[in-house]
Tab-separated table of C-alpha atoms and ligand atoms in Angstrom:
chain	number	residue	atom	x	y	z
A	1	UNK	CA	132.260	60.763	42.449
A	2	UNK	CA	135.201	62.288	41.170
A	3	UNK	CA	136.266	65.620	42.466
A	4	UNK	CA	139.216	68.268	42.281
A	5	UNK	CA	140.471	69.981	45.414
A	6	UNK	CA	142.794	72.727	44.807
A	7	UNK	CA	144.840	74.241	47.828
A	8	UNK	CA	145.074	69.956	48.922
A	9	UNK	CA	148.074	70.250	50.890
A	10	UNK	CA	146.889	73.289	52.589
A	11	UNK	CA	145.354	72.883	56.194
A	12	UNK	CA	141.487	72.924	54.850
A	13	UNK	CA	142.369	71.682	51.515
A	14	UNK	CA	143.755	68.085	53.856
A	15	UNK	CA	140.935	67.578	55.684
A	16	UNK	CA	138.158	67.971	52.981
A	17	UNK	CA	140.330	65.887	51.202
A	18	UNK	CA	140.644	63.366	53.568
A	19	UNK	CA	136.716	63.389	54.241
A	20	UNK	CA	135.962	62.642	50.737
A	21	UNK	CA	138.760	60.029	50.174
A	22	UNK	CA	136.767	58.654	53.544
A	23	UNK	CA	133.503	58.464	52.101
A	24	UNK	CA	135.112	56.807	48.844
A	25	UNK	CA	135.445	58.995	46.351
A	26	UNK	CA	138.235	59.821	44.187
A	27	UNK	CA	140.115	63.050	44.314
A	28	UNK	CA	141.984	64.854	42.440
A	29	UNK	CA	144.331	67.310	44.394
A	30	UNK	CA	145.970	70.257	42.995
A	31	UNK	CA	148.783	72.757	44.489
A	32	UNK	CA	151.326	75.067	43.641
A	33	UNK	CA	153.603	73.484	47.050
A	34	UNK	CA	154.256	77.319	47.497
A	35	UNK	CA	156.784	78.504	49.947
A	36	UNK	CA	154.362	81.106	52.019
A	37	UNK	CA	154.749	79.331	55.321
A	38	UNK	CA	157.199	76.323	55.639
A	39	UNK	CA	156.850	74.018	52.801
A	40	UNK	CA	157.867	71.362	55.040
A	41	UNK	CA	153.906	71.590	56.576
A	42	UNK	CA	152.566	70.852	53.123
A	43	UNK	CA	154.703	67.607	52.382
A	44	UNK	CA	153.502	66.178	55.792
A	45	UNK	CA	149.852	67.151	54.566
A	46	UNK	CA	150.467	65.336	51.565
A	47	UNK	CA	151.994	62.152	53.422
A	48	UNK	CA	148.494	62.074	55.057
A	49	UNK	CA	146.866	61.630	51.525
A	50	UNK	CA	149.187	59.971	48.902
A	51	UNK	CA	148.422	56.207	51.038
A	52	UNK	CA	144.827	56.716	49.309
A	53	UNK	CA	144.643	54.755	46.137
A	54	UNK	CA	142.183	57.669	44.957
A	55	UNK	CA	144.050	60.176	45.608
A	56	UNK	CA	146.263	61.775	42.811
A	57	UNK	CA	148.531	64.600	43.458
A	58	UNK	CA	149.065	67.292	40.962
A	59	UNK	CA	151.785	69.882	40.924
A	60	UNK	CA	150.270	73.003	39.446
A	61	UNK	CA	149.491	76.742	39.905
A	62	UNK	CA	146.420	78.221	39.539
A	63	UNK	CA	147.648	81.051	37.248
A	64	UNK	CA	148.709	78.700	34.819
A	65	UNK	CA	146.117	79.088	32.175
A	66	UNK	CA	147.041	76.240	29.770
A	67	UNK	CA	148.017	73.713	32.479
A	68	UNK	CA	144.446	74.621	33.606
A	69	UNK	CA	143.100	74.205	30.592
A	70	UNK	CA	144.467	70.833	29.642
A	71	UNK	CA	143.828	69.556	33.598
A	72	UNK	CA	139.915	69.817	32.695
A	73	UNK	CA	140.050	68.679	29.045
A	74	UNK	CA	141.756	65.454	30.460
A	75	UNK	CA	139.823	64.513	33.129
A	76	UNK	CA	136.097	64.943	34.147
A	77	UNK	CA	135.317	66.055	37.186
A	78	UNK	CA	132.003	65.697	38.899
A	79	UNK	CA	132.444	68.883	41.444
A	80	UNK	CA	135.230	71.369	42.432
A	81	UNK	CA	135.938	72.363	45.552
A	82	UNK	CA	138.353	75.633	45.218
A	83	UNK	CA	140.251	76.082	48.443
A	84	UNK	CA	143.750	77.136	46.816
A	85	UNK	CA	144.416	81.080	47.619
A	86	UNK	CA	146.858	83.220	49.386
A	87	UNK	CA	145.780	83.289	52.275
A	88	UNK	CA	146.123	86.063	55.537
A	89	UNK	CA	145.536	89.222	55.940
A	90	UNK	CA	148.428	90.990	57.078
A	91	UNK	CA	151.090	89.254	54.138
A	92	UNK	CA	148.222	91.211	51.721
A	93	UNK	CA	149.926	94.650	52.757
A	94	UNK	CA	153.977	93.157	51.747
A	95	UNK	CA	152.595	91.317	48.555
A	96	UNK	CA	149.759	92.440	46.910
A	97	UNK	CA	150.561	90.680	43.778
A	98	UNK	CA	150.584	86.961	44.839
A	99	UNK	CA	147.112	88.032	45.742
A	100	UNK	CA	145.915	89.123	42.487
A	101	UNK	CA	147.519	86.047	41.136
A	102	UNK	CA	146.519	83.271	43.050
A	103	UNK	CA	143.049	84.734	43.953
A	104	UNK	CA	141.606	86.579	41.134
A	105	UNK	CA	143.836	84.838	38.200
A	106	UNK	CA	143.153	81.563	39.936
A	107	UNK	CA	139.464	82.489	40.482
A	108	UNK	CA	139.443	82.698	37.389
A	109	UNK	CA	141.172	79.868	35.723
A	110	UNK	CA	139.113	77.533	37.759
A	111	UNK	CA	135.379	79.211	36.480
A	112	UNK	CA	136.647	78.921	33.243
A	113	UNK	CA	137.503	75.190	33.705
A	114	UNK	CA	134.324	74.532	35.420
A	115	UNK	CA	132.077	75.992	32.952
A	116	UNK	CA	133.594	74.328	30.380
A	117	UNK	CA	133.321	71.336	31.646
A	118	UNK	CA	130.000	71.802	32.819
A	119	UNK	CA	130.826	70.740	36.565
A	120	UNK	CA	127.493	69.484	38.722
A	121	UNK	CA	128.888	72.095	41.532
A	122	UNK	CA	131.715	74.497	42.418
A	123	UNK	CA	132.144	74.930	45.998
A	124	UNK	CA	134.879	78.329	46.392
A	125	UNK	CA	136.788	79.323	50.344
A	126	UNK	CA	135.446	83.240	50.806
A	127	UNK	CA	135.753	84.736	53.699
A	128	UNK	CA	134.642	86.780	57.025
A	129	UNK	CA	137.501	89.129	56.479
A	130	UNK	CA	134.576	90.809	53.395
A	131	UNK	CA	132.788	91.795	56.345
A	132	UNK	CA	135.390	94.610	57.002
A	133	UNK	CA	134.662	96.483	59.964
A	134	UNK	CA	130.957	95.831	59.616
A	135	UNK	CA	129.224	96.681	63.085
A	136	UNK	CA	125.737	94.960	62.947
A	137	UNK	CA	126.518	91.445	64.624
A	138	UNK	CA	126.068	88.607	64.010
A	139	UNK	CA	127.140	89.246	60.598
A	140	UNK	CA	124.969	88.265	58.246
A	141	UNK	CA	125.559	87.038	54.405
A	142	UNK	CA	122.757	89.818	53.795
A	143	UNK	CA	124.589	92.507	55.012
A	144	UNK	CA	126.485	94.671	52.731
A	145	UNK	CA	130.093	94.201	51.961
A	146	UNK	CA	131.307	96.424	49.695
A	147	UNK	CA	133.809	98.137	51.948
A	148	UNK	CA	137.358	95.812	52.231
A	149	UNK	CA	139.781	97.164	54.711
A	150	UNK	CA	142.727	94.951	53.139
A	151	UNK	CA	143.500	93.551	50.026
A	152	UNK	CA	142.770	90.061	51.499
A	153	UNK	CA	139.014	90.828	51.938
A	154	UNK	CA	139.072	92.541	48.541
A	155	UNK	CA	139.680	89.675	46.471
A	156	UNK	CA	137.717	87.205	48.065
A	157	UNK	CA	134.778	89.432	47.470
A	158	UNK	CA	135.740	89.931	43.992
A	159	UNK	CA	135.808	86.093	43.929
A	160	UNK	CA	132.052	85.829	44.741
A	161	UNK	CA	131.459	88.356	42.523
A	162	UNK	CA	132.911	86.245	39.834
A	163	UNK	CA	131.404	83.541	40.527
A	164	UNK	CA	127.856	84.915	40.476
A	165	UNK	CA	128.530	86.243	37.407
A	166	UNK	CA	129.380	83.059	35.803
A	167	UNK	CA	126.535	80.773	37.436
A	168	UNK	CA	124.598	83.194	35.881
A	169	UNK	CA	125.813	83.691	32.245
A	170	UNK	CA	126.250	80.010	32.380
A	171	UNK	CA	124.202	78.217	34.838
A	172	UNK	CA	127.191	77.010	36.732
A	173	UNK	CA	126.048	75.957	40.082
A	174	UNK	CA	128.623	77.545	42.668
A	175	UNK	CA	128.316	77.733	46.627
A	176	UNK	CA	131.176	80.114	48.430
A	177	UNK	CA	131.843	79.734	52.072
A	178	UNK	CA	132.817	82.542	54.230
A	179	UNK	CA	135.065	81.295	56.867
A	180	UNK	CA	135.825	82.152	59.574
A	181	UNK	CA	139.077	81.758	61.550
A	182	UNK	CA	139.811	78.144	61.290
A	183	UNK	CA	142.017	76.224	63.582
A	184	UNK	CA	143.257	72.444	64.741
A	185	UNK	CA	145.631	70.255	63.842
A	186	UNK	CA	147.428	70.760	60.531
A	187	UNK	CA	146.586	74.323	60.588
A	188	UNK	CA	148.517	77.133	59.813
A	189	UNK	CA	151.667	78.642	61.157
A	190	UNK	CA	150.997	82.352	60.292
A	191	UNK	CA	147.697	82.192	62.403
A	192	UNK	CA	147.811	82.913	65.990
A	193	UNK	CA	147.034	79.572	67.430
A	194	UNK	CA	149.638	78.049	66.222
A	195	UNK	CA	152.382	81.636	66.351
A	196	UNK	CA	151.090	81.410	70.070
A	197	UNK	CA	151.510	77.770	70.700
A	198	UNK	CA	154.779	77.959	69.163
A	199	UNK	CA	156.279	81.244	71.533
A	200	UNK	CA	154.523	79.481	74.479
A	201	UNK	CA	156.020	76.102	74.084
A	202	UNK	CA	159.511	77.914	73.391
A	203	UNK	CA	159.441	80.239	76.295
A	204	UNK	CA	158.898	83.613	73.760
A	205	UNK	CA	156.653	86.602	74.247
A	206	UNK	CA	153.448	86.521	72.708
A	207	UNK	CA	152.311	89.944	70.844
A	208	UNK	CA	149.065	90.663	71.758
A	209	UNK	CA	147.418	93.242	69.264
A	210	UNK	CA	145.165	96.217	69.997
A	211	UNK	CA	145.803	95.058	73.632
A	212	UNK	CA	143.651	91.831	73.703
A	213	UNK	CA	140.248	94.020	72.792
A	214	UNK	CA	139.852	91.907	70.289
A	215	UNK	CA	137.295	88.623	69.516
A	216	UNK	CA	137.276	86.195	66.827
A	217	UNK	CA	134.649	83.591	65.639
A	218	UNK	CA	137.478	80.565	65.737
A	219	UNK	CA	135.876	77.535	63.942
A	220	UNK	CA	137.344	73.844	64.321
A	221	UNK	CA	138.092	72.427	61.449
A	222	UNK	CA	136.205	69.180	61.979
A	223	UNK	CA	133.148	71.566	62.454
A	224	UNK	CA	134.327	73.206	58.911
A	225	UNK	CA	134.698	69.871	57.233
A	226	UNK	CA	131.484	68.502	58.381
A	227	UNK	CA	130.038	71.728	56.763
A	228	UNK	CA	132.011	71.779	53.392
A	229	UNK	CA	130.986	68.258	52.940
A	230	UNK	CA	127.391	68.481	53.539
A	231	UNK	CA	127.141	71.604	51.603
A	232	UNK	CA	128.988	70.209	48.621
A	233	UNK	CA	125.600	68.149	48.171
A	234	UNK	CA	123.041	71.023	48.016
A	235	UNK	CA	123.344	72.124	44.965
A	236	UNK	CA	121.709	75.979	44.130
A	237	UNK	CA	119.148	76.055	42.401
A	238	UNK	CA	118.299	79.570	39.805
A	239	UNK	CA	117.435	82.071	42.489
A	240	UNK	CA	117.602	86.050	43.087
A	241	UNK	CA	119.666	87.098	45.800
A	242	UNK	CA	118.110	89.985	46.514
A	243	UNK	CA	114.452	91.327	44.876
A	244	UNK	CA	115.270	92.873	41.782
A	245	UNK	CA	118.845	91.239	41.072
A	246	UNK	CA	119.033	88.978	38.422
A	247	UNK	CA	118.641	84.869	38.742
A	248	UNK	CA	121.508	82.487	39.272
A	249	UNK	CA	122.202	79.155	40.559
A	250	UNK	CA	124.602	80.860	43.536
A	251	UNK	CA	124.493	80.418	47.401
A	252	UNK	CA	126.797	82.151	50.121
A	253	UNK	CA	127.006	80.425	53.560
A	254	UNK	CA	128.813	81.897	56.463
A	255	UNK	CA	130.924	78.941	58.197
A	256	UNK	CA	131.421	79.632	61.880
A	257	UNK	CA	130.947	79.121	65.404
A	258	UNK	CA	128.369	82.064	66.422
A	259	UNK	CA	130.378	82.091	69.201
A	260	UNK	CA	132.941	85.194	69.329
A	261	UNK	CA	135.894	84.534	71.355
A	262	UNK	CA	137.618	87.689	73.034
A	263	UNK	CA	141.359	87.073	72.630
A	264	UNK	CA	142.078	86.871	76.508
A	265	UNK	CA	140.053	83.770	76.533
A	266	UNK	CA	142.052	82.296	73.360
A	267	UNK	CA	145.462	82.955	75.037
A	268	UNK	CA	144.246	81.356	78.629
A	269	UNK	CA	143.008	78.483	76.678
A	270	UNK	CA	146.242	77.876	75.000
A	271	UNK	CA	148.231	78.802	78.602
A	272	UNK	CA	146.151	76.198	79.816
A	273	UNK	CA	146.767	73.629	77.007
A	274	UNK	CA	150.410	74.142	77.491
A	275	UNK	CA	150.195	74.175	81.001
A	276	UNK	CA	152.511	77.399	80.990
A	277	UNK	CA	151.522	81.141	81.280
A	278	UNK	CA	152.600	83.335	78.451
A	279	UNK	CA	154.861	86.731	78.348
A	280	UNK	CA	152.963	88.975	76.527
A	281	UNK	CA	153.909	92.286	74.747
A	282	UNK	CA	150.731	94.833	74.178
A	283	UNK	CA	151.050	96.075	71.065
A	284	UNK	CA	148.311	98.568	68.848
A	285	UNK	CA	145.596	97.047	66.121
A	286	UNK	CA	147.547	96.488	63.114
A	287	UNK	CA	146.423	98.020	59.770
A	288	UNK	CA	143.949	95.245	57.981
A	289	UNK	CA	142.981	94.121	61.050
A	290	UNK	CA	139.025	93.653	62.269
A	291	UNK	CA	137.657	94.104	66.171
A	292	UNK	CA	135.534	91.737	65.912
A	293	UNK	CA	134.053	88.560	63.811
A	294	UNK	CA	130.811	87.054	64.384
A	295	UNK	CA	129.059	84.665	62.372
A	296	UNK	CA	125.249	84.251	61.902
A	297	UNK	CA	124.922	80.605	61.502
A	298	UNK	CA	121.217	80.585	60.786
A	299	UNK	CA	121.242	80.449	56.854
A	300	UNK	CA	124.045	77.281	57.354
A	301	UNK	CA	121.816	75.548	59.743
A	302	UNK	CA	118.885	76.018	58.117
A	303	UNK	CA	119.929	73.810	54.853
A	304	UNK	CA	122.551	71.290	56.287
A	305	UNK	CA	120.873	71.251	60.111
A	306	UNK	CA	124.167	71.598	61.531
A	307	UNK	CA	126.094	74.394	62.349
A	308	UNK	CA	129.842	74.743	64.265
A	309	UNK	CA	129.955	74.537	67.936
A	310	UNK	CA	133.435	73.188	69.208
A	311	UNK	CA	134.343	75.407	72.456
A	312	UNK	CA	137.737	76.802	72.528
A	313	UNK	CA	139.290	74.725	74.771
A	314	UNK	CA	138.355	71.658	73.700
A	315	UNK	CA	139.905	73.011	70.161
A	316	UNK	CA	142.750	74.365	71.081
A	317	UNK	CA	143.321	71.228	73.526
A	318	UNK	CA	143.539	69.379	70.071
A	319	UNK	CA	145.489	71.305	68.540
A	320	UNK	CA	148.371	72.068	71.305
A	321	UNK	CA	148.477	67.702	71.154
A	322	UNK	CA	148.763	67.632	67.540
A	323	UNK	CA	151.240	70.753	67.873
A	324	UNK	CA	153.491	68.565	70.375
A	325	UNK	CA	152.976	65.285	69.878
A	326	UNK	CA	152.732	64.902	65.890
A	327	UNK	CA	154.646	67.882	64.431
A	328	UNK	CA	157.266	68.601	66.996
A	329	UNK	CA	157.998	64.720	66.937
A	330	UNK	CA	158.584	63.623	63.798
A	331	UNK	CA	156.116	65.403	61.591
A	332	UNK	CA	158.589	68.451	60.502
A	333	UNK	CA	160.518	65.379	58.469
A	334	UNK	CA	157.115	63.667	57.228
A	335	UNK	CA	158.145	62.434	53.583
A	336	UNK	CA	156.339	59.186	53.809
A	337	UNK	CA	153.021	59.359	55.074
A	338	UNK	CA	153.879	57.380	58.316
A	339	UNK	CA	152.901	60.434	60.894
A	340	UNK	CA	149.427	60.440	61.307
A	341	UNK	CA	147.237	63.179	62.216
A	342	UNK	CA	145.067	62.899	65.498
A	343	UNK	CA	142.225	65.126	65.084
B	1	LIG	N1	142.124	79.082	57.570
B	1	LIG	C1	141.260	80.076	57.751
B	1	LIG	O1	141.029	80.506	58.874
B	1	LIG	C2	140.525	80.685	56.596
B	1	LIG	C3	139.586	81.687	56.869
B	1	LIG	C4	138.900	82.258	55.805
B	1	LIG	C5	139.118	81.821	54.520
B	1	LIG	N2	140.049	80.868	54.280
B	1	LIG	C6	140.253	80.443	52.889
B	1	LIG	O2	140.158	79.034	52.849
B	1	LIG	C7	141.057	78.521	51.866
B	1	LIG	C8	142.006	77.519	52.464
B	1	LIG	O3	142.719	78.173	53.513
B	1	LIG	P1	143.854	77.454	54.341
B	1	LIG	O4	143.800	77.995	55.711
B	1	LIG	O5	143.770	75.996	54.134
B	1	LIG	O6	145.133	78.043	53.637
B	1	LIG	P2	146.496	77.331	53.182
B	1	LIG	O7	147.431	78.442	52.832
B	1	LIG	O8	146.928	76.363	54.214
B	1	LIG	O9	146.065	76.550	51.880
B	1	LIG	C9	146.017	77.124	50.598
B	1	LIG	C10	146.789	76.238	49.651
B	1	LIG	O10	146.670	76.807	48.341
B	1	LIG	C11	147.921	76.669	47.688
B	1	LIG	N3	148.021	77.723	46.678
B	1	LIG	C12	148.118	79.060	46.885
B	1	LIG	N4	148.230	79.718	45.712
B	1	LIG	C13	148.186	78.767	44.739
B	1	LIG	C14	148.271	78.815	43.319
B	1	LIG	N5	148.441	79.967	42.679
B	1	LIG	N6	148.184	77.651	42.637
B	1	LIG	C15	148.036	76.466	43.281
B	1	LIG	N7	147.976	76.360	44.632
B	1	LIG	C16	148.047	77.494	45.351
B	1	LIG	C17	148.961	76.820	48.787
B	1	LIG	O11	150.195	76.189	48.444
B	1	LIG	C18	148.282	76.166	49.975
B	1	LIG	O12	148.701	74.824	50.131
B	1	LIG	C19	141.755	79.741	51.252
B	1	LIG	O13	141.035	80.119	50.105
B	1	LIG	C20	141.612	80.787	52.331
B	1	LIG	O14	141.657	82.092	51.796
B	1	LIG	C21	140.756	80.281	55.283
């Protein structure tokens, strides 16, 4: 089959990308190369992917309507999986805008696309940060979340509600996966693994916010991958989400571990990875920020009979190699696909 990946030579966008070029299919990839975290990251993603004969690489932003446009008048794709956003949290409080853009413009772009093209399935990155500061755990994808507490959150909800709109005006089939905190090699450098890894390794402090009384859900990417791809084959059928709402062909999944992790555990894990013990500066919660995430997995499990379940250590133990032994050695200058990722 032939598919489009947006957000390819982002950290989830490589490895679905890789999985599918795997299982022989031909990809399209498509990313604005955007200078949010080092650029440098993304070229060594994309050294991973160009060997693949089936793999095509196109420069383009979301936002850009007619490049959009002409990208699905040209070529037919069989499914979409949307992964391109800006991401994080905290960069939603300094830019707001890129947000809007990339999210809800790009959202948009790609619906519009997809409909007209009459795609078999759009499968669209949500996210636990809708959940807000919801306190019934596990969350659930029937609990409410209509309360954001950061811009992030805000538009990835508006992104489901999007798409629901248009599976149902159209009878687009679309899937969106809330996940939560991913991690391992390739990942990202504005997340804490890696911001921790990196201070560690360097002999820096660590900041450690609302004093380590915090937990997250982290969920390894092969665990995320293995999800994405079996979920890109159910396909929604027409179906009310809750009694009395009207019918579409639209499914949210959580994607994560069920297994909160409380941030002390997450920084011995990486001490113990890096076989050093971290400074550590206690700082307050920042604003955006949740306590807590918790995924229930049952929904996930029930349809694909497999749900995330990588412990910590093992994860971060993966990641802290890839961190030293691919990207500190070599991989910053990757331009040629030699540097290969061990996951
Ligand atoms: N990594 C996580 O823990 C996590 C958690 C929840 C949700 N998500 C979501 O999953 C998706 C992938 O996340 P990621 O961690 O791989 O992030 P990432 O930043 O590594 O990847 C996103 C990619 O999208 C590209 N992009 C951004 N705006 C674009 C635009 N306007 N046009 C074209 N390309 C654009 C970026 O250049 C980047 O390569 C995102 O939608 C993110 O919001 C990620």
């Amino acid at each position: 089959m032939k598919y489009l990946v947006t957000g390819t030579a982002g950290f989830i966008g490589l490895h679905v990308s890789l999985r599918l070029l795997r299982e022989g299919h031909e990809v399209v990839g498509l990313d604005n190369m955007n200078s949010y975290y080092d650029p440098a990251l993304k070229t060594y993603r994309l050294a991973q992917l160009n060997p693949y004969e089936r793999f095509t690489f196109l420069e383009l932003d979301l936002t850009d309507r007619q490049g959009i446009a002409e990208l699905f008048r040209g070529e037919h794709f069989d499914r979409v999986i949307h992964l391109a956003a800006q991401a994080g949290v905290r960069h939603s409080l300094k830019a707001p805008f890129d947000y809007v853009d990339s999210n809800l413009v790009g959202m948009m772009t790609i619906l519009e696309g997809c409909r007209h093209q009459q795609v078999e399935h759009l499968v669209f990155a949500s996210s636990s940060s809708v959940y807000g500061m919801n306190s019934t755990i596990p969350f659930s994808e029937t609990d409410s979340v209509d309360y954001p507490v950061s811009l992030y959150a805000a538009t990835k909800k508006s992104c489901e509600l999007m798409a629901h709109s248009y599976a149902h005006l159209y009878g687009l089939p679309v899937t969106g996966l809330r996940f939560f905190t991913v991690y391992g090699p390739g990942g990202r450098p504005d997340m804490a693994p890696w911001l921790f890894t990196e201070a560690i390794v360097n002999d820096q402090p660590i900041k450690v916010f609302n004093h380590g009384e915090m937990a997250r859900d982290f969920t390894y990417i092969d665990d995320v991958v293995e999800c994405v791809a079996r979920l890109q084959n159910v396909i929604p059928g027409w179906q009310r989400q809750e009694e009395g709402t009207a019918r579409a062909p639209y499914k949210i999944y959580n994607v994560g571990n069920h297994q909160p992790v409380e941030l002390k555990r997450f920084i011995a894990a990486i001490e113990q990875s890096c076989g050093k013990t971290a400074e550590k500066i206690y700082l307050d919660m920042q604003p955006g920020d949740v306590l807590k995430t918790y995924a229930d997995t049952s929904r996930l499990n029930a349809v694909i009979s497999y749900a995330p379940q990588r412990s910590i250590e093992q994860g971060v133990e993966h990641f802290v190699r890839w961190y030293q032994d691919s990207w500190l050695s070599g991989g910053r200058d990757a331009d040629d696909g030699r540097h290969k990722l061990r996951c």
